[in-house]
mmCIF file of C-alpha atoms in Angstrom:
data_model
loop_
_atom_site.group_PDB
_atom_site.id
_atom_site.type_symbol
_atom_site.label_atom_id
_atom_site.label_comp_id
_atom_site.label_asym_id
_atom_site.label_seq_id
_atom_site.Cartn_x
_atom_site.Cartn_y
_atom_site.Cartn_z
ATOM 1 C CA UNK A 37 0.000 0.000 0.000
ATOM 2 C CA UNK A 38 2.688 2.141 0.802
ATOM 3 C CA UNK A 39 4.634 1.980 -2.496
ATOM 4 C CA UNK A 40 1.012 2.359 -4.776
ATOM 5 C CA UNK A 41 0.310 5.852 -2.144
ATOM 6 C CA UNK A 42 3.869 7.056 -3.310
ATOM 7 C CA UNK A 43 3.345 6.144 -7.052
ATOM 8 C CA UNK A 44 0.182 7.685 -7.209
ATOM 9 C CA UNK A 45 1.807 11.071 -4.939
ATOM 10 C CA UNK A 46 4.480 11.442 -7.794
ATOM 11 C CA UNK A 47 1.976 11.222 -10.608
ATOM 12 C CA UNK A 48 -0.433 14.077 -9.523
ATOM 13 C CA UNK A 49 3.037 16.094 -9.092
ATOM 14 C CA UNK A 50 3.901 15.077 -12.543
ATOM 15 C CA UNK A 51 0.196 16.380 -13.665
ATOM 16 C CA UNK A 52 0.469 19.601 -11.459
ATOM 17 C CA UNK A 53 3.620 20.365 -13.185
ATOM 18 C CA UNK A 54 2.587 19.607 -16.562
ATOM 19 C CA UNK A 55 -0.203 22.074 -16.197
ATOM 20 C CA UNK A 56 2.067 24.708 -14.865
ATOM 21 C CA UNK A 57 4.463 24.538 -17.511
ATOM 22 C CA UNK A 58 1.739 24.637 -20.210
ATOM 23 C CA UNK A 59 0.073 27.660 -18.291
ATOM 24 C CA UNK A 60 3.267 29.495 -18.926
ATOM 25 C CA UNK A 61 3.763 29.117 -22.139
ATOM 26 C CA UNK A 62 0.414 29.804 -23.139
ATOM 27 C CA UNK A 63 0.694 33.405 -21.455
ATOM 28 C CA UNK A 64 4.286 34.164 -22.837
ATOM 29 C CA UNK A 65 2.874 33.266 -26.080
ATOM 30 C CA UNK A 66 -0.271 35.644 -25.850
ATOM 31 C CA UNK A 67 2.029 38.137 -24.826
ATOM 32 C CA UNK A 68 3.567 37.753 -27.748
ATOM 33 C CA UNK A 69 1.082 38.217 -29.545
ATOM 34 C CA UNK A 70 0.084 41.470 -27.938
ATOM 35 C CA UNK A 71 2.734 43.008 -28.282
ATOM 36 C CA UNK A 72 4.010 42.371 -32.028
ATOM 37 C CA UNK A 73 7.793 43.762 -33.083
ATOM 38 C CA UNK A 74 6.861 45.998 -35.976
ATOM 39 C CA UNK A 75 3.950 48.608 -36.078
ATOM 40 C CA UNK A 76 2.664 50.211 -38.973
ATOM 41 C CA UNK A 77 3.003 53.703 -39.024
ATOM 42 C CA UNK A 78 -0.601 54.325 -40.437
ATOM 43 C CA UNK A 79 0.361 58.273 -41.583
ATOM 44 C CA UNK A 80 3.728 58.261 -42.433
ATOM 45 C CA UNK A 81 4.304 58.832 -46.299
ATOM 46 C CA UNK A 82 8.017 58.646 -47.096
ATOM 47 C CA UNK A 83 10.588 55.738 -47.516
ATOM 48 C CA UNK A 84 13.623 55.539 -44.876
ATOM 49 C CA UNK A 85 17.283 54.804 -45.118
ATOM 50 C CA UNK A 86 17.791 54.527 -41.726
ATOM 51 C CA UNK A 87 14.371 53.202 -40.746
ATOM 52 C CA UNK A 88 15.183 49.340 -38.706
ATOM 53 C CA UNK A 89 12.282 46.859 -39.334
ATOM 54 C CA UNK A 90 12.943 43.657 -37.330
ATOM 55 C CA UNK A 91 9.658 42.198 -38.345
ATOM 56 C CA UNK A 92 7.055 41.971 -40.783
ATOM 57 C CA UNK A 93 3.062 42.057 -40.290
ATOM 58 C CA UNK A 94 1.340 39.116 -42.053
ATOM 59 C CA UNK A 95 -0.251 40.131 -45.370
ATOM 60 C CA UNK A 96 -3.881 39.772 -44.334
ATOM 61 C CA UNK A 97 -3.588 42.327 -41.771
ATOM 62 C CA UNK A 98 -6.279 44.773 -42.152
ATOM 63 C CA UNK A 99 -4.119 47.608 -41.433
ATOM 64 C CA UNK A 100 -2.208 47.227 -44.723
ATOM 65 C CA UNK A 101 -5.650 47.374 -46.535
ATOM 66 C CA UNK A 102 -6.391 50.924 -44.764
ATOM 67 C CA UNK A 103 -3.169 52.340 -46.420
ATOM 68 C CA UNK A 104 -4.113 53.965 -49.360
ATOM 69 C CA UNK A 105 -2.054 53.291 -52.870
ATOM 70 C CA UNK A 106 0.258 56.610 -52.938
ATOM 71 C CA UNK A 107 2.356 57.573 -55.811
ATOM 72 C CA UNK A 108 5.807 58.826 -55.996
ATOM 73 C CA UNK A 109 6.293 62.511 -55.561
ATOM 74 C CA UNK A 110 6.427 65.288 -58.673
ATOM 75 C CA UNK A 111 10.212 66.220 -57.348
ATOM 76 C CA UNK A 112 13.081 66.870 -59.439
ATOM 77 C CA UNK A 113 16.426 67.198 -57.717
ATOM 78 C CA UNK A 114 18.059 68.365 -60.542
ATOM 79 C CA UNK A 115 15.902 71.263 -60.657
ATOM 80 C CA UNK A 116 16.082 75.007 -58.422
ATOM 81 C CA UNK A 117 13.939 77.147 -55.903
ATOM 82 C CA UNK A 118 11.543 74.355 -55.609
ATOM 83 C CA UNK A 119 9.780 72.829 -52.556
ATOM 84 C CA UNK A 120 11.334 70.391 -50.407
ATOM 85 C CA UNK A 121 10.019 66.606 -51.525
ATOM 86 C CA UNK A 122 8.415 66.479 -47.883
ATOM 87 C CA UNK A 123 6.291 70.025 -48.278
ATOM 88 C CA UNK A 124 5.198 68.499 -51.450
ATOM 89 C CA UNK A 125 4.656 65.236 -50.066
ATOM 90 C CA UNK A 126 2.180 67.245 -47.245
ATOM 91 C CA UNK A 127 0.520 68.398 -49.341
ATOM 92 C CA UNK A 128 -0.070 66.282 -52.687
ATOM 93 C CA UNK A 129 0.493 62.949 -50.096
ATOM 94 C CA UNK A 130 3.241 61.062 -52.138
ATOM 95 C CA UNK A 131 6.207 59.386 -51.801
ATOM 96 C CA UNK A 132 9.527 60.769 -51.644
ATOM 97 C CA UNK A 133 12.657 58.927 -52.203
ATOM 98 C CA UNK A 134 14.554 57.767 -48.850
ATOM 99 C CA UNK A 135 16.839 60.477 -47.223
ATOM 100 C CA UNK A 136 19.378 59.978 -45.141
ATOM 101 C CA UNK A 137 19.401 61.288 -40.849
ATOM 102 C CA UNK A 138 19.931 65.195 -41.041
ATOM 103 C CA UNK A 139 22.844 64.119 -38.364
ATOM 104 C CA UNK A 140 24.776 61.721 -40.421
ATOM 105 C CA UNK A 141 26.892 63.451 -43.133
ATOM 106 C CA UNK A 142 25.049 63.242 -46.845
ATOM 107 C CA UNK A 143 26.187 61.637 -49.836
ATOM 108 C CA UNK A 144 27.607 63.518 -52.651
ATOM 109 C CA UNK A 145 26.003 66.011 -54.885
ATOM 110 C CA UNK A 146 26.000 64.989 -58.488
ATOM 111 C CA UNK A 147 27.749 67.597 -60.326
ATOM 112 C CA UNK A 148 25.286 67.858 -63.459
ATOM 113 C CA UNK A 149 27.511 69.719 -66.012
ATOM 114 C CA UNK A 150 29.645 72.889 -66.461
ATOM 115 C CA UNK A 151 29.003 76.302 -68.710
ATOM 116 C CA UNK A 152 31.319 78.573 -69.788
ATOM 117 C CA UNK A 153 30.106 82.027 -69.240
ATOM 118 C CA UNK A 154 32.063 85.006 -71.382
ATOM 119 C CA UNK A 155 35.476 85.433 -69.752
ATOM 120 C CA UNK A 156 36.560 83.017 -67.590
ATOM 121 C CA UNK A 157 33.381 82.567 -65.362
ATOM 122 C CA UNK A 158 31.890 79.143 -65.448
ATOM 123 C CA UNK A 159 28.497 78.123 -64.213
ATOM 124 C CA UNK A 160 28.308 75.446 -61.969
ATOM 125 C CA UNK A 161 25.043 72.883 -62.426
ATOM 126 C CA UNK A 162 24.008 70.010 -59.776
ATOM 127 C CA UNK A 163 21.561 67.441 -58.449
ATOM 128 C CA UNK A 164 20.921 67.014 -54.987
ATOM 129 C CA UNK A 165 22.070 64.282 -52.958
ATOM 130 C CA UNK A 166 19.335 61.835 -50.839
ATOM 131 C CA UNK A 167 19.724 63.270 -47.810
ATOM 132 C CA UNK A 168 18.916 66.329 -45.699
ATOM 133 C CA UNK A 169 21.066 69.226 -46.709
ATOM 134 C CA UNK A 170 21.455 72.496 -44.987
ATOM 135 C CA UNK A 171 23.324 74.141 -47.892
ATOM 136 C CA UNK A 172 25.785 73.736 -50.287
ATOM 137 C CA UNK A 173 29.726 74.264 -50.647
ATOM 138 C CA UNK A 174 31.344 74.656 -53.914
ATOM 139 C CA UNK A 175 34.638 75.491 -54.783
ATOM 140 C CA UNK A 176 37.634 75.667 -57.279
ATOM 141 C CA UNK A 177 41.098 74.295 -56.508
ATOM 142 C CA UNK A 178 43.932 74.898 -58.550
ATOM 143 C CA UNK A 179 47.505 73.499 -57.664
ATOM 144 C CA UNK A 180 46.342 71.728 -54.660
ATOM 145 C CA UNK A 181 44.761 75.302 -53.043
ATOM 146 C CA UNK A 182 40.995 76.535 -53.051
ATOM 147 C CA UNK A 183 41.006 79.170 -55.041
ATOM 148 C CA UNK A 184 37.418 80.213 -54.696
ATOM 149 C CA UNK A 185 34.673 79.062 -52.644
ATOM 150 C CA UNK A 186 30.481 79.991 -52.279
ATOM 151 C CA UNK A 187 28.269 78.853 -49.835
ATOM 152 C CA UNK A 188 24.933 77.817 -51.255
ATOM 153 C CA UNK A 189 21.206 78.107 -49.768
ATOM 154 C CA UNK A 190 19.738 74.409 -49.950
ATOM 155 C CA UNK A 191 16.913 75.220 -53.058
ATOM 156 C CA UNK A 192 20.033 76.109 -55.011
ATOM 157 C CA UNK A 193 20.913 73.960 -57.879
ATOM 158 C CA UNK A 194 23.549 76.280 -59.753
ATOM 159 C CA UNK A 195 26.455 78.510 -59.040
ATOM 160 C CA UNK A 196 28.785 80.904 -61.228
ATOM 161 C CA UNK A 197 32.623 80.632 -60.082
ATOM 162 C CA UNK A 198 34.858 83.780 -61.812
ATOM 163 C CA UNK A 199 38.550 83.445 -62.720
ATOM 164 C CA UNK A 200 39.003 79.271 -62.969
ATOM 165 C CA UNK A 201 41.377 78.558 -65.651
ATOM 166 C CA UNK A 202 41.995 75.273 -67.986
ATOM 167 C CA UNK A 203 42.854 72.163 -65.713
ATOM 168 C CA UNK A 204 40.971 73.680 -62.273
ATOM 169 C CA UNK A 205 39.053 71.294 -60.420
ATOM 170 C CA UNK A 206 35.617 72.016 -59.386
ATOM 171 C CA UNK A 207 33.571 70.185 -56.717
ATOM 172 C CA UNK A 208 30.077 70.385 -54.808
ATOM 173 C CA UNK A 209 29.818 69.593 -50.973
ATOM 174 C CA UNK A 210 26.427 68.701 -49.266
ATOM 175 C CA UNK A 211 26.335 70.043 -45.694
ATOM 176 C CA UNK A 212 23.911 69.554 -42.849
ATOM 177 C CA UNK A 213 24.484 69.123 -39.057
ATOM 178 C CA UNK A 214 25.962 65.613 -39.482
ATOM 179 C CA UNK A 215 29.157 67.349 -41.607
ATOM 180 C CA UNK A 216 30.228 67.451 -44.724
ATOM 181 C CA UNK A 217 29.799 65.116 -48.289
ATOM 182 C CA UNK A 218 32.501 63.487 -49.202
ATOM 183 C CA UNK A 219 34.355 64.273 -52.719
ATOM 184 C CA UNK A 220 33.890 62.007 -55.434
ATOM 185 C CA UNK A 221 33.704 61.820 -59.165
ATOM 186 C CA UNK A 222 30.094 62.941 -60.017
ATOM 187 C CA UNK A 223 30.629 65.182 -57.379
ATOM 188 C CA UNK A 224 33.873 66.950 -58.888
ATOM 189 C CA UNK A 225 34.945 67.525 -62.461
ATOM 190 C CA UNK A 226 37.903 69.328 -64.106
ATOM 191 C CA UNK A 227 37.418 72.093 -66.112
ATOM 192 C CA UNK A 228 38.161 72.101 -69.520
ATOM 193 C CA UNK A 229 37.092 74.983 -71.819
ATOM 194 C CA UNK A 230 35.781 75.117 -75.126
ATOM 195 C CA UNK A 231 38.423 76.171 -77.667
ATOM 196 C CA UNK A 232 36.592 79.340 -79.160
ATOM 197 C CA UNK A 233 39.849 80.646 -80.656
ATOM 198 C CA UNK A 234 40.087 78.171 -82.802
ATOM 199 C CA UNK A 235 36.275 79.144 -84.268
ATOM 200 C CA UNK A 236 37.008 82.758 -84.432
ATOM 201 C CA UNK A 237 40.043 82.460 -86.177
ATOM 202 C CA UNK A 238 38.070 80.153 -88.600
ATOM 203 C CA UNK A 239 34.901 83.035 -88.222
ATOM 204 C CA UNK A 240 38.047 85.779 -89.126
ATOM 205 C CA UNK A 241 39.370 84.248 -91.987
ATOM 206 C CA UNK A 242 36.447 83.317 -93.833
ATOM 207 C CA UNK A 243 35.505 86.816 -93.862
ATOM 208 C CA UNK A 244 38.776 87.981 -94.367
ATOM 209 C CA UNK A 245 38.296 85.574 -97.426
ATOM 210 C CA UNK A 246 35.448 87.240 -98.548
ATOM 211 C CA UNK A 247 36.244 90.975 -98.236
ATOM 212 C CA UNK A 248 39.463 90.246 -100.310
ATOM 213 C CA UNK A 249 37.723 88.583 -103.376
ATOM 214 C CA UNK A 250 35.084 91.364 -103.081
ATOM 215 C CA UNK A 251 38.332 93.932 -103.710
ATOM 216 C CA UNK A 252 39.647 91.898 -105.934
ATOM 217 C CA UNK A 253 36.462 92.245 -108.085
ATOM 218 C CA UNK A 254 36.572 95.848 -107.607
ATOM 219 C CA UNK A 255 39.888 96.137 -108.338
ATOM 220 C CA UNK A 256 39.320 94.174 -111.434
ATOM 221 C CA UNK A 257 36.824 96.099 -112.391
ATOM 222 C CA UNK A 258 38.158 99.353 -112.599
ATOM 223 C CA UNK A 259 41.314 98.171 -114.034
ATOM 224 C CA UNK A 260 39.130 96.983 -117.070
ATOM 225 C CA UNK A 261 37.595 99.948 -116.949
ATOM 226 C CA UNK A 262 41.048 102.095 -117.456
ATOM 227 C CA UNK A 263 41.875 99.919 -120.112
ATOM 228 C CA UNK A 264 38.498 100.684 -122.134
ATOM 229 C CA UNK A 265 38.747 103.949 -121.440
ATOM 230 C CA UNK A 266 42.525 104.104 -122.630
ATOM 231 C CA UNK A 267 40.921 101.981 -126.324
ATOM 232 C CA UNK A 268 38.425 104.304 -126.693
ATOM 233 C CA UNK A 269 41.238 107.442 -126.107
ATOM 234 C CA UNK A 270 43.217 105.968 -128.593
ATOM 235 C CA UNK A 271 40.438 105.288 -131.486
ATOM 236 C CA UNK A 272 39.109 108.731 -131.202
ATOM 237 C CA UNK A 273 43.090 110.196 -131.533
ATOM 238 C CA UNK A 274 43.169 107.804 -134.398
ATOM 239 C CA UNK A 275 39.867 109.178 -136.272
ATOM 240 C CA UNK A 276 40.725 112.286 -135.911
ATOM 241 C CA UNK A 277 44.485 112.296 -137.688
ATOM 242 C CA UNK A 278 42.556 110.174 -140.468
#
């Protein structure tokens, strides 16, 4: 009797802690499920770099099917004195591209092209870089010195630099609380002006071309003249001896 009490004392422990154990699990698992690692932002309109998703929601959710279909926004970065993507993305509600923390340093501007102005000024052209930018650096260097440099207001897509010579290099630099762009090739170029001598010498001589045959018609001319007029001398001294 005493060994059937003790076997039947150890299996209503083994129950008791079955239970337990399944009790616990249970709850950590509802909790779980309460509390789920990824919530959707409901209002938020614009794609992230630095945005950390550790989980995703299953499709079915009903909170995906709230979220209305939204199109990317009308935003040219290429393109001056326009609105920020996110005004226009208030306002219109689109999608901007993602842009980077206003406190890590941006990526590089791409330096669109370069226009030579009349003298040796040269208009700078660029697209901005995705990321927040507070304004704009650029800058000439010649023989390893900056020899001219303009800070530029963020809406700012061009720039006119005066005295830069054949050879200079010319960069852009993205600024915002995080520091400074790094330099690159599409964000720096060298300068290389177009060879207008060469066309106005061309321009010069064709009309130099042209004014001489015109005096050498002339000049024909009135020598053929002379001579008439020196035949027709002659005839009439003739007649009149006859």
């Amino acid at each position: 009797l005493c060994i059937q009490e003790l076997l039947f004392l150890s299996l209503e422990e083994l129950i008791n802690f079955l239970d337990l154990s399944f009790v616990s699990s249970s709850s950590s698992s509802s909790q779980n499920a309460t509390h789920p690692l990824f919530h959707p932002s409901g209002g938020s309109d614009y794609y992230s770099e630095y945005e950390d998703i550790t989980a995703e929601p299953p499709r079915s959710s009903s909170t995906y099917s709230e979220l209305p279909d939204l199109n990317p926004c009308d935003y040219d970065m290429c393109v001056e004195q326009q609105h920020t993507c996110l005004e226009i993305a208030e306002t219109t509600r689109c999608l901007c591209p993602g842009l980077s923390n206003g406190f890590i340093p941006p990526s590089p501007p791409r330096l669109l092209n370069l226009t030579q102005q009349d003298g040796k000024g040269v208009v700078v052209h660029w697209c901005a870089p995705t990321s927040i930018v507070t304004h704009y650096n650029v800058f000439v260097r010649g023989n390893g010195k900056v020899k001219e440099k303009k800070e530029v207001e963020k809406r700012k897509r061009a720039a006119v630099l005066e005295d830069v010579e054949a050879g200079m290099h010319i960069c852009v630099e993205a600024v915002n609380k995080g520091g400074v762009s790094a330099e690159d090739d599409q964000s720096c170029a060298t300068f290389e002006p177009q060879n207008t001598d060469s066309g106005l010498v061309l321009k010069l001589g064709i009309i130099g071309g042209v004014v001489g045959l015109i005096l050498l018609l002339i000049l024909a001319l009135l020598l053929w003249r002379h001579k008439s007029r020196q035949k027709f001398t002659m005839r009439t001294k003739t007649e009149r001896v006859l």
